[in-house]
Amino acid sequence: MDQFTLNLIVVGFTFAIYIGIAIWARAGSTAEFYAAGQGVNPILNGMATGADWMSAASFISMAGIIALAPVGGYTQSAFLMGWTGGYVLLALLLAPYLRKFGKFTVPEFVGDRFYSGGARLVAVICLIVISVTYVIGQMRGVGVTFSRFLEVSTDMGLYIGAAIVFAYAVLGGMKGITYTQVAQYVVLIIAYTIPAIFISLNLTGSFLPQLGLIGGYAPQGGDVAVLAKLDSLVTELGFTAYTADTNNMFNMILFTMSLMIGTAGLPHVIVRFFTVPRVADARSSAGWALVFIALLYTVAPAVGAMARLNLTTTFWPGAATGSAMSGPALSVAEIDSNPKLAWINTWKATGLLDFSDKNGDGFIQYFNEKALVTAANKALADAKKAVADSTDADKTALEAKVTEAQAAVDAALADPANGLGGKSLTELGFVGNELTKVDNDIMVLANPEIAALPGWVIALVAAGGLAAALSTAAGLLLAISSAVSHDLIKGSINPNISEKGELLAARISMGFAIAVATYLGLNPPGFAAQVVALAFGLAAATIFPVLMMGIFSKRINKEGAIAGMLAGLVFTAVYIFLYLGWFFIPGTNMYANTPANHFFGISPLSIGTIGAVVNFTVAYLVSMVTKAPPQHVVDLIESIRVPKGAGSAQAH
C-alpha cells in the first residue's frame, strides 16, 4: 500500500472518530455548550486539557525550534520550562478559585468581581485578541500537516482543516469538544512517542528517548555521547553549538516567565476548569493535565536533538561515523533515486524545504557558510590591520600571518564536498549553503521519514499532528464564541436573549471566528511556536494580572482593573507590532526583528512579562486614587477564597 493511501486511511479513521463523538456528545443547552454541563471526570478533564494545551506549537513546532534554533537548543528550552511551569501556577493560584466562583467564562468573572460591564467588555476584547493570535498558529499547523500528507498546497490544507473544525466544534460545543479532545490526546501522544522510541533505539540503543538523549551514539559504538556528537557536527558546519549557553540570560528569563504566567492566563485553558463538578476536581484536573503533558514534554528535547542529528547525517553521510566533511555531501542523483530519500522531494513540493545545486557539482552542501567565512575573513582583516599598523622591522613576520589568514579564508571557502584542489567556492561558482530552507514546523512531521521508519508510523504522525492542532483550535474557537455570545451579546447587548437564541449566536460567532482564523493562518507572522508565544505574551500582560488581583486583592477596583488591562494590552501589542508589523500585516513593522534592534535586548516574545508588570502597576496606582470596591464585592472575594463547595453555573 502506498504512503498516500495509508495516510488517508489513518487520518480518515481518526476524523471519523472525532465527528462521531461530537454527534454523540452534541450540546443541547448553553450549560453543555459552554461548560459541558460541569460533569466531566477530573482525569478525563486532565486528558482533554492536555490535548487542548498541546497544540500545533507543542506537537509540530516545539521540537523543530529546539532542533534548528540558530542560538542553540539550550536557549529554546525556555518553551519547555515556561509551558509546564505555567500549569503549576494555574493549579495553585487560579483553577480552584475560578471554579468556586461557578460561572462560565473569564470575562464573566471579571465583570462580576469588578462590578462593571466595562471591565467585562475589556476582558472580552483581551480574550479575543489572545485567542485569535493563538489560533493563527494552530491553523498554520493544520495547513502544514495536510499539505504534506494529503499532498496538497499549504493553503488548501488550511481550508480542509477549517472545514473539519467547523463540523465538530460548532455542533458539539464544550461537551463535544471535551470528549473529542480525550480521543485526540490518545492519538497525539501515541503518534509522538512511537517514532521517538524507534529513533532512540536506532541512534542510541535505548528504548526511552529521555535516557537516549544522554546516552552514547550507536553508529560510533556508543563511545561518543549523543549531545557531544551533535555539538561537534554543527560547530564544524559553522552553526552554534547545540548545547551553547544563551548570550542574553535576561531575555531568556523574561521569556520563560512570559510563557509561565501566559499559560496561567490563557482563557481557553482556564475555561476547562469550569467543566468539573467540584472545586477539588479543578485542582485535581490541573495535576492530571500536568502528568499527561509531561509524557510529551519530556520526550521533546530528545526528538529535537535526534531530528537535527539525523538531518545532518542525511546530508553529510560520512558524519554518521566521522566528521561532517569527512566524505562527499549528499548527491542530487541519490535524492532522486533512493526511495529512502523520497521525503526530500516530497517536502520540497510543499515549499517548506528547499535545496539548490548552485555550483552544479551534483551535491547539496549544507553548512553555515556565512559563519565560517565571516570568522575567516575577520582573522584576515585583523592580520592586514596589524601589518598596516606595524613598523618596517615587524612587517615580515606579520605578512606571514596575513598569508596564513588568507589560507584560512580559502579553506573556509573550499568546496566541502570534494575539496577540489583548494579551489575557492567563488572559483567553482558556489554562492552559498545549498540546503536553502528547512522550516521548523516540518521537523517532527518529517522525522519518521528522515529515519526511514515504516509507513504506518509516518501516517500515525500525520494523524497526531492534526489531532494536536485541531484540538487546540477547537478550544480557542469555543473561547471566542463564548466571549461573543455569552459575554458580549447576552452580557451587554441583549440580556433577555433566549437560551436557544444564545446557542445559535454562539454557533454563528464560532463559524465567523473560524473564517477569520483561516484568513490569518494563510499569512502567519511566524512559524507555529512563535505565533503561539505572542499569544502567551498578550495573556500574561492582560488576563493573568486581572485574575490574580481579582482573587487575592480586596482593594483593586473596577477603575484599576480596566486601566491595568488596557495598559498591559496596548503596551504589549504595540511592542509586538513594532517588530512584526501592525496587526501582523507584512511590511508594516518599524524595526527589523533582530536582537540588535530590541530595546534592552527584550524580544517581542518576551515582552509579556514587562506588560504584566505594567498592568499590575497601573491597576494598583489607579485603585489607590479611586473609590474602594463595595462591601458585597469584598464578601464575594472572601467567599471564593474558601476552597470548599462550588456554586452551580448561573446567569446564563
XYZ file of C-alpha atoms in Angstrom, residues 28-588:
561
model
C -28.331 20.708 23.738
C -28.131 23.653 26.147
C -25.892 26.618 26.863
C -24.611 24.844 30.003
C -23.417 21.947 27.844
C -22.128 24.238 25.088
C -20.066 26.446 27.437
C -19.078 24.091 30.279
C -20.043 20.511 29.263
C -22.734 20.531 31.951
C -19.997 20.699 34.627
C -19.967 16.923 34.881
C -16.600 15.905 33.401
C -14.454 13.444 35.374
C -11.230 15.193 36.543
C -8.965 12.550 34.965
C -10.749 12.841 31.622
C -10.720 16.611 32.000
C -6.971 16.471 32.636
C -6.525 14.453 29.456
C -8.752 16.831 27.482
C -6.839 19.786 28.943
C -3.594 18.163 27.833
C -4.917 17.889 24.274
C -6.322 21.410 24.436
C -2.936 22.608 25.627
C -0.579 20.549 23.446
C -1.264 22.361 20.246
C 0.459 22.504 16.892
C 3.156 24.501 18.681
C 3.874 21.628 21.091
C 3.495 18.718 18.685
C 4.722 20.156 15.408
C 6.855 23.177 16.125
C 8.462 22.957 19.574
C 10.944 20.183 18.766
C 11.650 21.924 15.470
C 12.598 25.220 17.078
C 14.759 23.347 19.602
C 16.404 21.397 16.768
C 17.074 24.255 14.345
C 17.384 27.301 16.578
C 20.305 29.458 15.369
C 21.130 30.232 19.012
C 21.233 26.564 20.025
C 18.778 24.190 21.653
C 19.559 25.295 25.202
C 18.009 28.726 24.789
C 14.833 27.256 23.328
C 14.362 25.086 26.417
C 12.501 28.129 27.735
C 9.469 26.797 25.858
C 9.576 23.607 27.923
C 10.152 25.325 31.247
C 7.616 28.079 30.706
C 4.787 25.980 29.339
C 4.991 23.299 32.037
C 5.707 25.716 34.896
C 2.599 27.683 33.980
C 0.412 24.752 34.938
C 1.801 24.785 38.449
C 0.760 28.430 38.771
C -2.625 27.633 37.285
C -3.267 24.733 39.666
C -2.178 26.646 42.770
C -3.344 30.191 42.115
C -6.330 30.217 39.769
C -8.140 26.977 38.897
C -9.882 26.142 42.226
C -10.915 29.731 42.912
C -12.390 30.284 39.472
C -14.300 27.005 39.727
C -15.615 28.066 43.131
C -16.925 31.222 41.508
C -19.180 28.995 39.400
C -19.575 30.971 36.185
C -18.918 30.022 32.576
C -16.250 32.397 31.256
C -13.267 34.505 32.286
C -14.908 37.825 31.242
C -17.932 36.890 33.361
C -15.693 36.548 36.416
C -14.006 39.860 35.637
C -17.363 41.604 35.170
C -18.803 40.325 38.465
C -15.631 40.690 40.543
C -15.068 44.244 39.351
C -18.817 45.059 39.338
C -18.574 46.565 35.874
C -19.887 45.817 32.402
C -16.995 47.880 31.101
C -14.449 45.608 32.785
C -16.224 42.599 31.305
C -16.114 44.191 27.850
C -12.389 44.948 28.113
C -11.813 41.328 29.190
C -13.756 40.186 26.105
C -11.507 42.313 23.884
C -8.366 40.914 25.534
C -9.682 37.356 25.236
C -10.484 37.726 21.545
C -7.079 39.293 20.747
C -5.275 36.485 22.626
C -7.353 33.661 21.167
C -7.217 34.914 17.590
C -3.415 35.288 17.804
C -3.134 31.798 19.298
C -5.420 30.157 16.754
C -3.314 31.509 13.860
C -0.562 29.109 14.945
C -2.991 26.183 15.044
C -4.335 26.855 11.574
C -0.753 27.163 10.340
C -0.044 23.716 11.827
C -3.133 22.240 10.178
C -2.074 23.632 6.808
C 1.494 22.335 7.136
C 0.349 18.832 8.078
C -2.326 18.498 5.418
C -0.061 19.926 2.717
C 2.434 17.104 3.182
C 0.350 14.072 3.971
C -2.572 14.770 1.656
C -0.190 16.148 -0.984
C -2.000 19.457 -1.404
C -0.866 23.041 -1.047
C -0.491 24.541 2.424
C -3.423 26.869 1.723
C -5.672 24.002 0.648
C -4.663 22.069 3.753
C -5.745 25.060 5.814
C -9.174 25.126 4.163
C -9.689 21.394 4.761
C -8.737 21.703 8.424
C -11.061 24.677 8.923
C -13.971 22.693 7.478
C -13.337 19.787 9.858
C -13.087 22.056 12.916
C -16.341 23.695 11.867
C -18.036 20.290 11.589
C -17.361 19.080 15.119
C -16.743 22.228 17.186
C -19.845 24.146 16.095
C -22.006 21.068 16.607
C -20.687 19.782 19.929
C -19.664 22.878 21.880
C -17.649 22.266 25.054
C -19.326 18.917 25.698
C -18.452 17.527 22.280
C -15.019 19.175 22.255
C -14.125 17.728 25.673
C -14.705 14.098 24.732
C -13.219 14.635 21.274
C -10.091 16.027 22.932
C -9.769 12.893 25.061
C -9.597 10.850 21.845
C -7.226 13.390 20.288
C -4.889 13.174 23.268
C -4.625 9.402 22.887
C -3.841 9.813 19.173
C -1.278 12.584 19.571
C 0.663 11.031 22.479
C 0.965 7.689 20.683
C 1.929 9.454 17.465
C 4.636 11.479 19.216
C 6.226 8.789 21.367
C 6.318 5.791 18.987
C 8.604 7.475 16.400
C 10.743 8.844 19.251
C 11.194 5.312 20.630
C 12.145 3.924 17.204
C 14.651 6.714 16.564
C 16.146 6.448 20.049
C 16.687 2.706 19.518
C 18.368 3.381 16.155
C 20.677 6.132 17.390
C 21.383 5.121 20.980
C 20.084 1.606 21.599
C 17.912 2.991 24.421
C 14.176 2.312 24.499
C 13.435 5.537 26.372
C 14.205 8.703 24.364
C 14.745 10.645 27.585
C 17.642 8.317 28.506
C 18.827 8.028 24.918
C 19.474 11.758 24.818
C 22.153 11.421 27.482
C 23.446 8.084 26.171
C 26.066 7.072 23.628
C 25.843 7.453 19.838
C 25.314 3.924 18.484
C 26.807 4.371 14.946
C 30.161 5.082 16.638
C 29.832 2.225 19.074
C 28.406 4.300 21.897
C 31.805 5.761 22.756
C 30.652 9.304 21.933
C 27.700 10.924 23.738
C 24.768 11.882 21.511
C 24.889 15.558 22.504
C 28.681 15.683 22.157
C 28.366 14.182 18.672
C 25.714 16.715 17.716
C 27.747 19.621 19.079
C 30.844 18.570 17.136
C 28.924 18.248 13.862
C 27.026 21.525 13.992
C 30.036 23.565 15.088
C 32.146 22.028 12.311
C 29.469 23.176 9.873
C 29.605 26.722 11.248
C 26.466 26.627 13.413
C 26.179 27.499 17.095
C 26.824 24.544 19.399
C 23.573 22.772 20.185
C 24.151 22.985 23.949
C 25.577 26.529 23.854
C 24.538 28.804 26.679
C 22.455 31.885 25.927
C 24.152 35.239 25.459
C 21.140 37.082 26.848
C 20.034 35.448 30.086
C 17.838 38.440 30.976
C 15.730 37.956 27.838
C 15.531 34.191 28.436
C 14.268 34.720 31.995
C 11.653 37.215 30.786
C 10.604 34.829 28.010
C 10.250 31.888 30.404
C 8.215 33.997 32.828
C 6.037 35.288 29.994
C 5.226 31.724 28.963
C 4.519 30.700 32.571
C 2.122 33.470 33.513
C 0.727 33.466 29.984
C -0.142 29.793 30.429
C -1.962 30.580 33.662
C -3.875 33.344 31.880
C -4.981 31.551 28.710
C -8.794 31.751 28.573
C -9.317 28.534 26.593
C -7.317 26.606 29.235
C -8.964 28.294 32.229
C -12.458 27.513 30.931
C -11.636 23.805 31.105
C -11.710 24.017 34.896
C -15.322 25.209 34.774
C -16.352 21.795 33.402
C -15.706 19.652 36.510
C -18.268 19.028 39.281
C -16.355 20.329 42.328
C -13.650 22.765 43.404
C -11.321 19.920 44.416
C -11.769 18.448 40.942
C -10.431 21.655 39.382
C -7.146 21.332 41.248
C -7.032 17.582 40.526
C -7.645 18.234 36.823
C -4.667 20.594 36.689
C -2.469 17.931 38.301
C -3.590 15.250 35.875
C -3.113 17.652 32.955
C 0.493 18.225 34.016
C 1.083 14.456 34.105
C -0.370 13.960 30.631
C 1.557 16.936 29.256
C 4.824 15.682 30.772
C 4.534 12.469 28.756
C 5.175 14.547 25.633
C 7.287 17.373 27.027
C 9.963 15.097 28.495
C 10.334 13.454 25.075
C 10.511 16.696 23.061
C 14.192 17.534 23.808
C 15.241 14.083 22.571
C 13.082 14.439 19.460
C 14.631 17.821 18.671
C 18.238 16.705 19.148
C 17.837 13.428 17.274
C 15.979 15.116 14.413
C 18.856 17.590 13.986
C 21.383 14.752 14.130
C 19.501 12.714 11.522
C 19.112 15.736 9.234
C 22.837 16.481 9.405
C 23.950 12.894 8.754
C 21.465 12.623 5.884
C 23.083 15.499 4.002
C 26.595 14.541 5.168
C 26.531 10.699 5.109
C 30.115 10.464 6.373
C 29.141 12.307 9.537
C 27.450 9.186 10.946
C 30.825 7.621 11.701
C 33.255 10.516 11.288
C 33.295 14.278 10.920
C 30.715 16.202 8.932
C 33.009 16.817 5.971
C 34.889 13.515 6.050
C 33.197 12.444 2.833
C 31.115 13.846 -0.030
C 27.815 15.587 0.610
C 24.516 14.014 -0.414
C 24.228 13.866 -4.186
C 21.246 15.085 -6.175
C 21.233 11.784 -8.074
C 20.777 9.814 -4.850
C 17.938 12.068 -3.734
C 16.154 11.251 -6.977
C 16.916 7.515 -6.988
C 16.953 6.327 -3.375
C 13.418 5.521 -2.079
C 14.547 6.234 1.486
C 15.265 9.820 0.446
C 11.983 10.389 -1.377
C 10.825 12.508 1.561
C 13.213 15.291 0.481
C 11.467 15.903 -2.846
C 8.049 15.337 -1.254
C 8.627 18.040 1.355
C 10.243 20.254 -1.273
C 6.945 20.169 -3.153
C 5.205 21.721 -0.128
C 7.569 24.714 -0.170
C 8.657 24.025 3.421
C 12.010 22.505 2.443
C 14.195 23.520 -0.464
C 17.641 22.930 -1.931
C 19.544 24.078 -4.969
C 22.738 22.755 -6.550
C 24.095 26.266 -7.028
C 27.544 25.282 -8.281
C 26.320 22.432 -10.457
C 28.628 19.816 -8.929
C 25.816 17.354 -8.293
C 25.999 17.606 -4.491
C 23.974 19.508 -1.877
C 26.317 21.185 0.592
C 24.615 22.032 3.889
C 26.539 24.322 6.222
C 26.524 27.811 7.663
C 28.722 29.431 5.058
C 28.222 32.898 6.496
C 29.614 31.968 9.906
C 32.612 30.075 8.532
C 33.551 32.745 6.032
C 32.893 35.626 8.436
C 35.246 34.154 11.024
C 37.978 33.562 8.462
C 37.612 36.997 6.916
C 37.763 38.645 10.329
C 41.060 36.911 11.033
C 42.366 38.079 7.660
C 41.228 41.668 8.288
C 42.877 41.660 11.716
C 46.135 40.374 10.207
C 46.132 43.037 7.481
C 45.433 45.763 10.031
C 48.347 44.544 12.122
C 50.613 44.885 9.065
C 49.342 48.382 8.334
C 49.948 49.472 11.935
C 53.376 47.833 12.254
C 56.929 49.136 11.891
C 59.128 48.006 8.985
C 61.015 45.639 11.301
C 57.858 43.715 12.149
C 56.392 43.557 8.669
C 57.991 40.307 7.507
C 56.621 38.236 10.385
C 53.228 39.894 10.201
C 52.963 39.417 6.448
C 53.472 35.702 7.044
C 50.441 35.833 9.326
C 48.465 37.511 6.542
C 49.402 34.629 4.257
C 48.209 32.149 6.894
C 44.959 34.056 7.353
C 44.395 34.135 3.600
C 44.870 30.369 3.524
C 42.249 30.072 6.278
C 39.813 32.082 4.180
C 40.492 29.858 1.192
C 39.924 26.794 3.357
C 36.628 28.184 4.610
C 35.593 28.800 1.033
C 36.870 25.463 -0.251
C 34.291 23.033 -1.625
C 33.464 20.943 1.472
C 32.168 18.013 -0.543
C 35.089 17.229 -2.819
C 37.939 19.504 -1.755
C 38.860 20.229 -5.363
C 42.476 21.241 -5.043
C 41.702 24.002 -2.555
C 39.795 25.967 -5.182
C 37.577 28.574 -3.639
C 33.807 28.344 -3.824
C 33.839 31.517 -5.862
C 36.077 29.859 -8.454
C 33.715 26.874 -8.521
C 30.663 29.084 -8.985
C 29.390 28.241 -5.499
C 27.478 31.083 -3.860
C 26.307 29.696 -0.510
C 24.630 26.977 1.503
C 22.664 24.728 -0.843
C 20.084 23.424 1.648
C 18.325 26.741 1.380
C 15.239 26.125 3.522
C 14.263 23.807 6.359
C 11.087 25.032 8.035
C 10.971 24.495 11.796
C 7.436 23.167 11.511
C 8.395 20.116 9.437
C 10.986 18.566 11.747
C 8.619 16.402 13.805
C 6.441 15.528 10.820
C 9.427 14.621 8.639
C 11.369 12.890 11.431
C 9.980 9.376 10.778
C 10.757 9.716 7.076
C 14.275 11.020 7.729
C 14.857 7.993 9.983
C 13.312 5.639 7.354
C 10.620 4.340 9.723
C 7.673 2.206 8.487
C 4.844 3.840 6.559
C 2.276 3.276 9.287
C 4.412 5.332 11.690
C 4.508 8.189 9.167
C 0.707 8.055 8.825
C 0.319 7.980 12.603
C 2.433 11.118 12.966
C 0.205 12.848 10.417
C -2.860 11.945 12.465
C -1.135 13.105 15.660
C -0.133 16.458 14.230
C -3.667 17.099 13.055
C -5.106 15.987 16.403
C -2.845 18.445 18.247
C -3.676 21.382 16.005
C -7.402 20.693 15.732
C -7.941 20.059 19.454
C -6.463 23.412 20.458
C -8.109 25.254 17.579
C -11.493 23.951 18.729
C -10.863 25.061 22.316
C -9.786 28.526 21.224
C -12.718 28.955 18.892
C -15.084 27.948 21.678
C -13.498 30.559 23.961
C -14.024 33.197 21.269
C -17.647 32.205 20.595
C -18.434 32.100 24.324
C -16.994 35.578 24.775
C -19.071 36.930 21.890
C -22.378 35.179 22.593
C -22.368 34.954 26.403
C -20.325 37.974 27.480
C -20.947 40.436 24.662
C -24.419 39.637 23.308
C -26.112 38.322 26.462
C -23.977 40.304 28.908
C -24.215 43.689 27.195
C -26.251 43.901 24.006
C -29.336 41.717 24.666
C -29.573 40.423 28.260
C -33.058 38.973 27.576
C -31.978 36.714 24.714
C -33.439 33.202 24.970
C -31.252 30.176 25.613
C -31.983 28.921 22.089
C -31.054 32.302 20.639
C -27.846 32.435 22.676
C -26.879 28.945 21.491
C -27.459 29.995 17.877
C -25.389 33.154 18.412
C -22.575 31.055 19.888
C -22.502 28.784 16.844
C -22.643 31.668 14.369
C -19.837 33.513 16.160
C -17.729 30.338 16.166
C -18.240 29.982 12.413
C -17.169 33.597 11.936
C -14.121 33.040 14.178
C -13.116 30.020 12.084
C -13.290 32.149 8.929
C -11.110 34.888 10.482
C -8.604 32.337 11.829
C -8.355 30.688 8.421
C -7.695 34.015 6.723
C -4.962 34.953 9.203
C -3.489 31.451 9.014
C -2.786 31.991 5.309
C -0.188 34.672 6.188
C 1.043 33.970 9.736
C 3.626 36.279 11.356
C 5.956 33.344 12.073
C 6.056 29.602 12.489
C 3.626 27.925 14.883
C 5.613 28.155 18.120
C 6.492 31.818 17.548
C 2.904 32.844 16.882
C 1.694 30.954 19.943
C 4.391 32.608 22.081
C 2.988 36.004 21.092
C -0.437 34.933 22.372
C 1.151 33.932 25.670
C 2.717 37.365 25.992
C -0.663 39.011 25.482
C -2.300 36.682 28.041
C 0.499 37.371 30.522
C 0.015 41.116 30.162
C -3.786 41.175 30.386
C -5.717 38.194 31.767
C -3.297 36.794 34.370
C -2.819 40.032 36.331
C -6.524 40.869 36.483
C -7.402 37.347 37.676
C -4.673 37.397 40.323
C -5.733 40.801 41.603
C -9.389 39.800 41.421
C -8.815 36.787 43.669
C -6.114 37.958 46.063
C -6.694 41.712 46.449
C -9.734 43.338 48.043
C -8.564 46.837 47.178
C -8.294 46.656 43.373
C -11.446 48.236 41.964
C -13.115 48.430 38.580
C -11.225 51.570 37.513
C -7.911 49.920 38.348
C -8.779 46.657 36.606
C -9.892 48.380 33.394
C -6.886 50.709 33.315
C -4.485 47.841 34.053
C -5.864 45.558 31.327
C -5.849 48.321 28.731
C -2.329 49.430 29.672
C -0.992 45.859 29.533
C -2.742 45.136 26.234
C -1.699 48.336 24.464
C 1.886 48.269 25.732
C 2.438 44.616 24.772
C 0.598 44.727 21.445
C 2.379 47.895 20.300
C 5.784 46.445 21.156
C 4.954 43.279 19.198
C 3.604 45.241 16.224
C 6.743 47.412 16.078
C 8.756 44.320 15.135
C 6.207 42.026 13.460
C 4.042 44.560 11.641
C 0.854 46.342 12.657
C -1.798 43.676 13.136
C 0.782 41.298 11.643
C 0.478 42.878 8.184
C 3.764 42.132 6.341
C 5.962 45.152 5.668
C 4.383 47.438 8.281
